[in-house]
CSV table of C-alpha atoms in Angstrom, one decimal:
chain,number,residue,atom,x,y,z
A,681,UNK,CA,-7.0,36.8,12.8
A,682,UNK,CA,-6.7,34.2,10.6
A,683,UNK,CA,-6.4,30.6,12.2
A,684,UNK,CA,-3.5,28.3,10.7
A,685,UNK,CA,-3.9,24.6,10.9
A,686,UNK,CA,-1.0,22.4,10.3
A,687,UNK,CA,-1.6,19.0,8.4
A,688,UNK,CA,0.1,16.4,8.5
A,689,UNK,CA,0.7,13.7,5.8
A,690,UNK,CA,2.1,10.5,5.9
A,691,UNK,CA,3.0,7.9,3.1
A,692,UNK,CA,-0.7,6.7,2.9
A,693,UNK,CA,-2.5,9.7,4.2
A,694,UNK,CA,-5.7,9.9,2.1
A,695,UNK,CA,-7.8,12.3,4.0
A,696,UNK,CA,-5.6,15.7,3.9
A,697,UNK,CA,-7.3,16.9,1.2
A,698,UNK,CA,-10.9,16.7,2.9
A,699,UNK,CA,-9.5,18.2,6.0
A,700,UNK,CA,-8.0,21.0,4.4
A,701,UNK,CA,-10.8,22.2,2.5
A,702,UNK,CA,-13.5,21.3,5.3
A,703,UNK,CA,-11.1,23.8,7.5
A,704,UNK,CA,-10.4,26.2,4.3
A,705,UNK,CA,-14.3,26.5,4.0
A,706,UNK,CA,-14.4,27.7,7.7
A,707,UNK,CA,-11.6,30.3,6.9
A,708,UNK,CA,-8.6,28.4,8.3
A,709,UNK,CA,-5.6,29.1,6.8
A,710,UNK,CA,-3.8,25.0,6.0
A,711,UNK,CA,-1.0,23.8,5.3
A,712,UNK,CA,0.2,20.4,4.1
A,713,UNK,CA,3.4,19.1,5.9
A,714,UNK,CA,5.3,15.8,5.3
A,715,UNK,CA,6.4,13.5,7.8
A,716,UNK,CA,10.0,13.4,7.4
A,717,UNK,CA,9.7,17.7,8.4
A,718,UNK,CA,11.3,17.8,11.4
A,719,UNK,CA,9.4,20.9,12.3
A,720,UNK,CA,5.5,22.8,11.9
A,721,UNK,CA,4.9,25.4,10.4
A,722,UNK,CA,3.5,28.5,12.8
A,723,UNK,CA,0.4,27.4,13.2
A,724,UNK,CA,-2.6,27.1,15.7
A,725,UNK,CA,-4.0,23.2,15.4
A,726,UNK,CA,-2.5,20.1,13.8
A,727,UNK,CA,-4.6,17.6,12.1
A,728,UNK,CA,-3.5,14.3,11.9
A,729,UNK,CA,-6.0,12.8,9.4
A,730,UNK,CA,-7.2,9.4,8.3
A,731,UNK,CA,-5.7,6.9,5.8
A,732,UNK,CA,-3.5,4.3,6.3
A,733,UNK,CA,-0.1,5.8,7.1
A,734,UNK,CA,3.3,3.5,5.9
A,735,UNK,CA,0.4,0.8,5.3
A,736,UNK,CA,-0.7,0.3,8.7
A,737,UNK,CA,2.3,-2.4,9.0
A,738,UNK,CA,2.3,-4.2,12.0
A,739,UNK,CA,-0.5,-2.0,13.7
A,740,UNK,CA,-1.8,1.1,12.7
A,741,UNK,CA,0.2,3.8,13.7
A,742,UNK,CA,2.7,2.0,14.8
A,743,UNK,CA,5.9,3.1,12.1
A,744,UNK,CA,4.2,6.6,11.8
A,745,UNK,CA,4.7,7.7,15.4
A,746,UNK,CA,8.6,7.6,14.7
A,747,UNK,CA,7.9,9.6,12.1
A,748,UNK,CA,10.2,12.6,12.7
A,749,UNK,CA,7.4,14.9,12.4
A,750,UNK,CA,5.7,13.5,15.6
A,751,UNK,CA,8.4,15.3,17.6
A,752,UNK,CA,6.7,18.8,16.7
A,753,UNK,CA,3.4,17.4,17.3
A,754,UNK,CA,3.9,15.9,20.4
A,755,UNK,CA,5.6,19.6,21.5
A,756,UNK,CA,2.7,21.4,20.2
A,757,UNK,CA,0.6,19.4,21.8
A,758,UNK,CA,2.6,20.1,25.2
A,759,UNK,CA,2.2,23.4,24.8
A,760,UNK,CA,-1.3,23.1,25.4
A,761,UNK,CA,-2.0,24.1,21.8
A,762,UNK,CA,-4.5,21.6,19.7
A,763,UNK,CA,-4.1,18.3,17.6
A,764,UNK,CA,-7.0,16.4,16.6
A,765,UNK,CA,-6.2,12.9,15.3
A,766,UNK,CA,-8.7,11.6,12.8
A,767,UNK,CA,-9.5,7.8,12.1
A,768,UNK,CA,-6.2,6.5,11.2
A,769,UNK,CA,-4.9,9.9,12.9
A,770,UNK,CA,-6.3,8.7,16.1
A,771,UNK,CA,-4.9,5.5,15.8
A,772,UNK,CA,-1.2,7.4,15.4
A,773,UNK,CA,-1.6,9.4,18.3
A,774,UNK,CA,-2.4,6.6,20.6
A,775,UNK,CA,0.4,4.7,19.7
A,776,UNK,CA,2.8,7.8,19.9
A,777,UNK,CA,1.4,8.1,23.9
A,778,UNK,CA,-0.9,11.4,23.1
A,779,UNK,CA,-3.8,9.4,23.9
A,780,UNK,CA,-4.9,6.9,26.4
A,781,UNK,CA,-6.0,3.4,25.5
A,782,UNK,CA,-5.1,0.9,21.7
A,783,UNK,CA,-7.6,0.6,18.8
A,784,UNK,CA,-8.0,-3.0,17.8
A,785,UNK,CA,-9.8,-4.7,15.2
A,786,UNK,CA,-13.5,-4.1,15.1
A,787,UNK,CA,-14.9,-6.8,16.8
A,788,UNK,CA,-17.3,-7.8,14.3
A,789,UNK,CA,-14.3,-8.6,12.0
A,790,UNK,CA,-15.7,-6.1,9.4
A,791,UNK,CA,-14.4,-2.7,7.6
A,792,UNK,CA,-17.3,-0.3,8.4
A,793,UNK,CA,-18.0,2.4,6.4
A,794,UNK,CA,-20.9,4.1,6.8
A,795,UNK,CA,-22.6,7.2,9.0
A,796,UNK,CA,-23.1,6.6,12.5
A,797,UNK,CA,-24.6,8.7,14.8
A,798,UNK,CA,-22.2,10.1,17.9
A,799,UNK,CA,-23.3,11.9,20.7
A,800,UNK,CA,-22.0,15.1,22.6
A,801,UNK,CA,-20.7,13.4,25.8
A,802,UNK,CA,-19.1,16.7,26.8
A,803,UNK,CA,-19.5,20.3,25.3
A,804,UNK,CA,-17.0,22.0,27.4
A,805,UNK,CA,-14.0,20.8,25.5
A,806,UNK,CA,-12.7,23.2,22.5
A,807,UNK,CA,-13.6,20.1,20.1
A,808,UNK,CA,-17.2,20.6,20.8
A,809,UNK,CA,-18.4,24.4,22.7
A,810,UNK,CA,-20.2,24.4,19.0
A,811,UNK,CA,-22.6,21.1,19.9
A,812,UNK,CA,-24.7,20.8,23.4
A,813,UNK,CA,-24.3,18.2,25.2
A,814,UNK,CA,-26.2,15.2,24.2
A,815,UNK,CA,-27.1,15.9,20.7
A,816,UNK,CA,-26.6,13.7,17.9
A,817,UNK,CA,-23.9,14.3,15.3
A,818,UNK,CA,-24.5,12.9,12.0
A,819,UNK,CA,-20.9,11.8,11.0
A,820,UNK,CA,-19.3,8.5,9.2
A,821,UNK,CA,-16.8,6.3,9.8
A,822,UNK,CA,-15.0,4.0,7.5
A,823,UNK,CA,-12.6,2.2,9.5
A,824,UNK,CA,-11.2,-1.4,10.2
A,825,UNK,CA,-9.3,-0.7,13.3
A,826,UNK,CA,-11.9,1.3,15.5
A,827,UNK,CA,-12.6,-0.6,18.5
A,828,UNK,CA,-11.1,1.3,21.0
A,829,UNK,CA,-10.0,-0.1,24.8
A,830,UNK,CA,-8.0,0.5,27.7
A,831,UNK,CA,-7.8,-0.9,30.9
A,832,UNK,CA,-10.0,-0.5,34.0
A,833,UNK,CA,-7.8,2.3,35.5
A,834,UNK,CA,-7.5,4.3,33.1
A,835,UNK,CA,-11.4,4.2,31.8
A,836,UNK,CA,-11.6,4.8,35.5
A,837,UNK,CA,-9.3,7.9,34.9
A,838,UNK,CA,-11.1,9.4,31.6
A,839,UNK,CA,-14.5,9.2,33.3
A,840,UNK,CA,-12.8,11.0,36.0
A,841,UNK,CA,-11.2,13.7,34.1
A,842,UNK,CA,-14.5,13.7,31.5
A,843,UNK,CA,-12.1,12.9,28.3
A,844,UNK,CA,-15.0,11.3,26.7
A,845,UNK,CA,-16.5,13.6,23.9
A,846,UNK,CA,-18.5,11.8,21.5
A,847,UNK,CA,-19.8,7.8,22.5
A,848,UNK,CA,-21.5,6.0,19.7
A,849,UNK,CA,-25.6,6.1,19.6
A,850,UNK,CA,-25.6,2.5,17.9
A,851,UNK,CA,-21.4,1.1,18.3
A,852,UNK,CA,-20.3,-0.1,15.3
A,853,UNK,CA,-16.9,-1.3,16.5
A,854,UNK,CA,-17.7,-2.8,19.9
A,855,UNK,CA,-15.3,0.2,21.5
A,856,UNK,CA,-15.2,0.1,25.2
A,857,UNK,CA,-17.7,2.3,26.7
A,858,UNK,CA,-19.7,3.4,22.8
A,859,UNK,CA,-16.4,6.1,22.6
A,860,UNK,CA,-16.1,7.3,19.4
A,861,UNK,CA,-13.7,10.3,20.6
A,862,UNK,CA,-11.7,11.2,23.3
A,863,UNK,CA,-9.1,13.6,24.6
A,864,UNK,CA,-5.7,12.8,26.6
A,865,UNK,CA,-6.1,14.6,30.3
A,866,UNK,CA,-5.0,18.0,29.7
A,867,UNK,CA,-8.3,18.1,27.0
A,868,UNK,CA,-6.1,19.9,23.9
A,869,UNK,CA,-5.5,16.7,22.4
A,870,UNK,CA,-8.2,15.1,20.6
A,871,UNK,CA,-8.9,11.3,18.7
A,872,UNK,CA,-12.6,10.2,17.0
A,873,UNK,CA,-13.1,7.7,14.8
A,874,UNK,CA,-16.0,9.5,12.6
A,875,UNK,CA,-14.6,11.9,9.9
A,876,UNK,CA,-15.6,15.6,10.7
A,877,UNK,CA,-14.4,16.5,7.4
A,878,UNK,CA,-16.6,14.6,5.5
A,879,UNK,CA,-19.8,15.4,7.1
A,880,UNK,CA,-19.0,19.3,6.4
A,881,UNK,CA,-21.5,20.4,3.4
A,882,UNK,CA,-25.1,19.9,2.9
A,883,UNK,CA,-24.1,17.9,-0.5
A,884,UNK,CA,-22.3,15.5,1.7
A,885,UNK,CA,-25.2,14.8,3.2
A,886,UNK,CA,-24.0,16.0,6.9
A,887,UNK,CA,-22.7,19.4,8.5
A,888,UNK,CA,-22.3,18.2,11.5
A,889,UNK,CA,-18.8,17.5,11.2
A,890,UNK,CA,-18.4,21.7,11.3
A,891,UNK,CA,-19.5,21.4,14.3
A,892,UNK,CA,-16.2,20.0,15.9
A,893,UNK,CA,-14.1,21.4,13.7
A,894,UNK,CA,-15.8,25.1,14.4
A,895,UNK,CA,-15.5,24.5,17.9
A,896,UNK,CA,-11.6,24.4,17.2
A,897,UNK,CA,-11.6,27.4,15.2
A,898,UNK,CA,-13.7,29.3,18.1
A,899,UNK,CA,-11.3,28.2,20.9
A,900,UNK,CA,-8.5,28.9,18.8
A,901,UNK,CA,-9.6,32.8,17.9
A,902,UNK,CA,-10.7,33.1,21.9
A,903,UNK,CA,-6.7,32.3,22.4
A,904,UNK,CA,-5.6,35.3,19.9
A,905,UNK,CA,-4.4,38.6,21.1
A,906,UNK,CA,-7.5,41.0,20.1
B,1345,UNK,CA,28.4,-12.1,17.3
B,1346,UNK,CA,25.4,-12.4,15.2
B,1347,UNK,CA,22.1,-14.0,16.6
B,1348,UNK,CA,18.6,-15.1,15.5
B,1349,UNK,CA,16.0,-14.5,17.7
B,1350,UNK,CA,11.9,-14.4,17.7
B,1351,UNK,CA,9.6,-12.8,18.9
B,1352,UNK,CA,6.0,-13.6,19.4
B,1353,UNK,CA,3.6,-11.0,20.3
B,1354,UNK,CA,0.0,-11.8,21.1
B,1355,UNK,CA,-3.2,-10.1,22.8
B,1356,UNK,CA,-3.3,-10.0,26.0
B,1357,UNK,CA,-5.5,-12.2,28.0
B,1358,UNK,CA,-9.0,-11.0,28.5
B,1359,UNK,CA,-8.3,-8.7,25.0
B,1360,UNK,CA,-10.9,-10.1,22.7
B,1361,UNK,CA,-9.5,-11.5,19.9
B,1362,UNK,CA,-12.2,-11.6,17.0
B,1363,UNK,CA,-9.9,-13.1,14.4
B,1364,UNK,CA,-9.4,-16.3,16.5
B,1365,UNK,CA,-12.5,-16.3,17.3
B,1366,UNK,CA,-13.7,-16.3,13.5
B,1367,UNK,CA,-11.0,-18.7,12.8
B,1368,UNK,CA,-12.9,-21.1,15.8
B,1369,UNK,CA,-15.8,-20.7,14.3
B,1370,UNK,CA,-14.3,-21.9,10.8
B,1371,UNK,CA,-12.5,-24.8,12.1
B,1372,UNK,CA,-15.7,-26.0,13.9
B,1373,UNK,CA,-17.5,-25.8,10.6
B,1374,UNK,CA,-14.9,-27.8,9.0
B,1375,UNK,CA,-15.9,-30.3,11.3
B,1376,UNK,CA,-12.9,-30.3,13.9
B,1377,UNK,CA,-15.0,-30.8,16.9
B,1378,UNK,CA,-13.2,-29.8,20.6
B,1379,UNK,CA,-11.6,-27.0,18.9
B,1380,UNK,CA,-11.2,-24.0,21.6
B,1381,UNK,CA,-9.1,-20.7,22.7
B,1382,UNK,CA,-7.9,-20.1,19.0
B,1383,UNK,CA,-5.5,-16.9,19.4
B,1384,UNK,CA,-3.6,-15.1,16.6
B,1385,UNK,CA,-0.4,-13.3,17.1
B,1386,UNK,CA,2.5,-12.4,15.3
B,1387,UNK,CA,5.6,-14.5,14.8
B,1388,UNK,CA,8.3,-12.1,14.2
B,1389,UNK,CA,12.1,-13.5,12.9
B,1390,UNK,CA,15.4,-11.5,13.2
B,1391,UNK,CA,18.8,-11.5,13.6
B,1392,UNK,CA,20.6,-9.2,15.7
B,1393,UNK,CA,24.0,-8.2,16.6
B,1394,UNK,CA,25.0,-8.3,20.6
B,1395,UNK,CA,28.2,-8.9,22.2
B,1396,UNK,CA,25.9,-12.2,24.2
B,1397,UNK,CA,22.8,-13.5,23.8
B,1398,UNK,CA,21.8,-11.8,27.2
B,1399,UNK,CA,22.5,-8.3,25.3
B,1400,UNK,CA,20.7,-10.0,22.3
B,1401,UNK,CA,17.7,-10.6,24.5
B,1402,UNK,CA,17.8,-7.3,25.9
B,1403,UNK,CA,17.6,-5.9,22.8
B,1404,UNK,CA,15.2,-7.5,21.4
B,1405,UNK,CA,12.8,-6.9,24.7
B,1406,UNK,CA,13.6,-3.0,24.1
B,1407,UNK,CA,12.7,-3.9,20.5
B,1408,UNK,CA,9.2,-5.4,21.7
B,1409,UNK,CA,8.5,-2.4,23.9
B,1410,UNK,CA,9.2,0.4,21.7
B,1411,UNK,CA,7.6,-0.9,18.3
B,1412,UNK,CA,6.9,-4.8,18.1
B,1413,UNK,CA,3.9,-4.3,20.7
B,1414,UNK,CA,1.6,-2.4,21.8
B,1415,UNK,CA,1.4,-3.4,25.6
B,1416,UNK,CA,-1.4,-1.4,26.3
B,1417,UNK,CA,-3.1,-4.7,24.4
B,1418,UNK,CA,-0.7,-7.0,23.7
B,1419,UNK,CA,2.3,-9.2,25.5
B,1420,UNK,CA,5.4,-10.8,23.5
B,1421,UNK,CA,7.8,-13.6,24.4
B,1422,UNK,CA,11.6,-13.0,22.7
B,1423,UNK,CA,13.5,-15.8,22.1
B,1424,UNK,CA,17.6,-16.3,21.6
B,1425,UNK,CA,19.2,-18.9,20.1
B,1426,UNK,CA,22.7,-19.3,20.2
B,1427,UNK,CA,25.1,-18.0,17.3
B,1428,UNK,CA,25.4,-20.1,14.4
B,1429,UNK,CA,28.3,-22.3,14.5
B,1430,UNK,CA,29.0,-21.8,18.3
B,1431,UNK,CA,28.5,-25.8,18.8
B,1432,UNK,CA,26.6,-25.7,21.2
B,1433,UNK,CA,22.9,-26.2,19.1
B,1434,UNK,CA,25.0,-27.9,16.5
B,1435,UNK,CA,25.3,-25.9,12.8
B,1436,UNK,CA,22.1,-26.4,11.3
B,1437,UNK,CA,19.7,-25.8,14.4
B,1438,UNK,CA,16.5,-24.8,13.2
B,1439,UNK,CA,15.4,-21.5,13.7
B,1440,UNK,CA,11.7,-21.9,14.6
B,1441,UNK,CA,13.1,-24.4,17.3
B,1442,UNK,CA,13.0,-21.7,20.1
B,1443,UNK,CA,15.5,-21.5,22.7
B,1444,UNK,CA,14.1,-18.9,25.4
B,1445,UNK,CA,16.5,-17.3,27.8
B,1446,UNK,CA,16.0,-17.9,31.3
């Protein structure tokens, strides 16, 4: 079986092409959907990649989760099926409600962009089976709006329900608790900062980032009918 | 009837803001000594159409929730003023002078 992976692309979208042959090089089958489709394609995950969607006008993500695509996403997504939100992607998703929490400026006042070291918080979530828990993923980030927060209850809630996949070894965006990728509570939905997609070939200078997005592709082929 | 309203949206309380804490910094070094709790927000104008300004307001507050803030981080205030030419605020009242509803 051939996994599909649904990709969607916003006015200002800049990583779709990274994701789709990071995921094409592990044999995912992808597809490139615009924002004003009303629908997805058949397909098994939707990415949500980085970029600056509709210019990251009045917050990031904030015109791009009325984007009527969002409405398919957010029903695959209830179907227990799997979206990964990337960088700007994550920053979409939390505003559209998929994820807990609000990314605000890095508190250092600075665009980063450079590799960071995140590690596993959790292995048992199909973002990261691939990874043990604990190990470090070399991945970057290149982000200005990164510093993720919520408020007491709900951290209180995300420890609880061990939503927390990746935390930063050395924070580079003063986000609440190290996190550099969660999921919402029903773990199919998935945000991180660092781009998988470009830490997915030796050249690059990382694989690790094959690491999550393999772990997808595994969950998604234990799902399929033999 | 048509009405101009604002409204301001700012971080929360207890939100770290670096910006105004960057802009503190600068003022200090300009020399402004006593210079404290420097916030940003956003100032936002419109005009809206509502049958009253209570309607106005209540759109505008719908307005703030859905899209103008994020409330996991941030609060607004709307303000209303009355229509243009309704006498009350005269015909040239000044739009930044806020007029919040009760």
């Amino acid at each position: 079986m051939t996994a599909r992976a649904a990709i969607v692309v916003f006015p200002g979208s800049n990583c779709e092409g990274d994701c789709a042959r990071a995921l094409g090089a592990l044999g995912v089958a992808t597809e490139l959907v615009w924002h004003t489709d009303e629908g997805l394609p058949d397909c098994d995950l939707v990415v949500v990649p980085g970029g600056f969607a509709h210019g990251d006008y009045l917050r990031t993500g904030a015109i791009a989760r009325f984007s009527p695509v969002m409405g398919a996403v957010r029903a695959h997504a209830a179907a227990g099926k799997l979206v990964i939100g990337i960088c700007n992607g994550w920053q979409i998703l939390c505003e559209a409600g998929l994820l807990p929490g609000a990314l605000r400026r890095n508190s250092g006042l600075k665009f980063v962009c450079k590799w960071t070291d995140i590690r596993v918080a959790n292995a048992a979530t199909p973002f990261s089976t691939r990874a043990e828990e604990g190990q470090v993923l070399r991945v970057p980030v290149n982000h200005f709006e990164g510093n993720w927060y919520c408020d007491r209850d709900v951290l209180s809630r995300v420890h609880a329900n061990r939503q927390i996949v990746f935390r930063y070894a050395d924070n580079p965006n003063g986000a609440l608790d190290d996190v550099a990728g969660l999921t919402n509570e029903a773990g199919n939905v998935l945000g991180m900062m660092p781009h998988p997609e470009r830490a997915s070939e030796a050249l690059l200078g990382s694989e690790d980032g094959r690491l999550i997005l393999g772990s997808m592709l595994d969950h998604v082929s234990a799902l399929a009918p033999a | 009837m048509n009405f101009e309203a604002v409204a301001d949206v700012m971080l929360k309380p207890g939100i770290a803001d670096p910006q105004g804490q960057t802009i503190e910094r600068a003022l200090v070094a300009l020399g402004y000594s006593g210079v404290g709790e420097v916030r940003v927000g956003k100032h936002i104008e419109l005009s809206v159409d509502a049958p009253s300004r209570a309607d106005a307001h209540a759109t505008v507050t719908r307005m703030c929730e859905q899209l103008l803030a994020n409330t996991v981080i941030e609060s607004y205030e709307v303000g209303v003023l009355e229509p243009s030419g309704d006498g009350d605020h005269g015909h040239d009242s000044p739009r930044r002078e806020r007029v919040l509803e009760a």
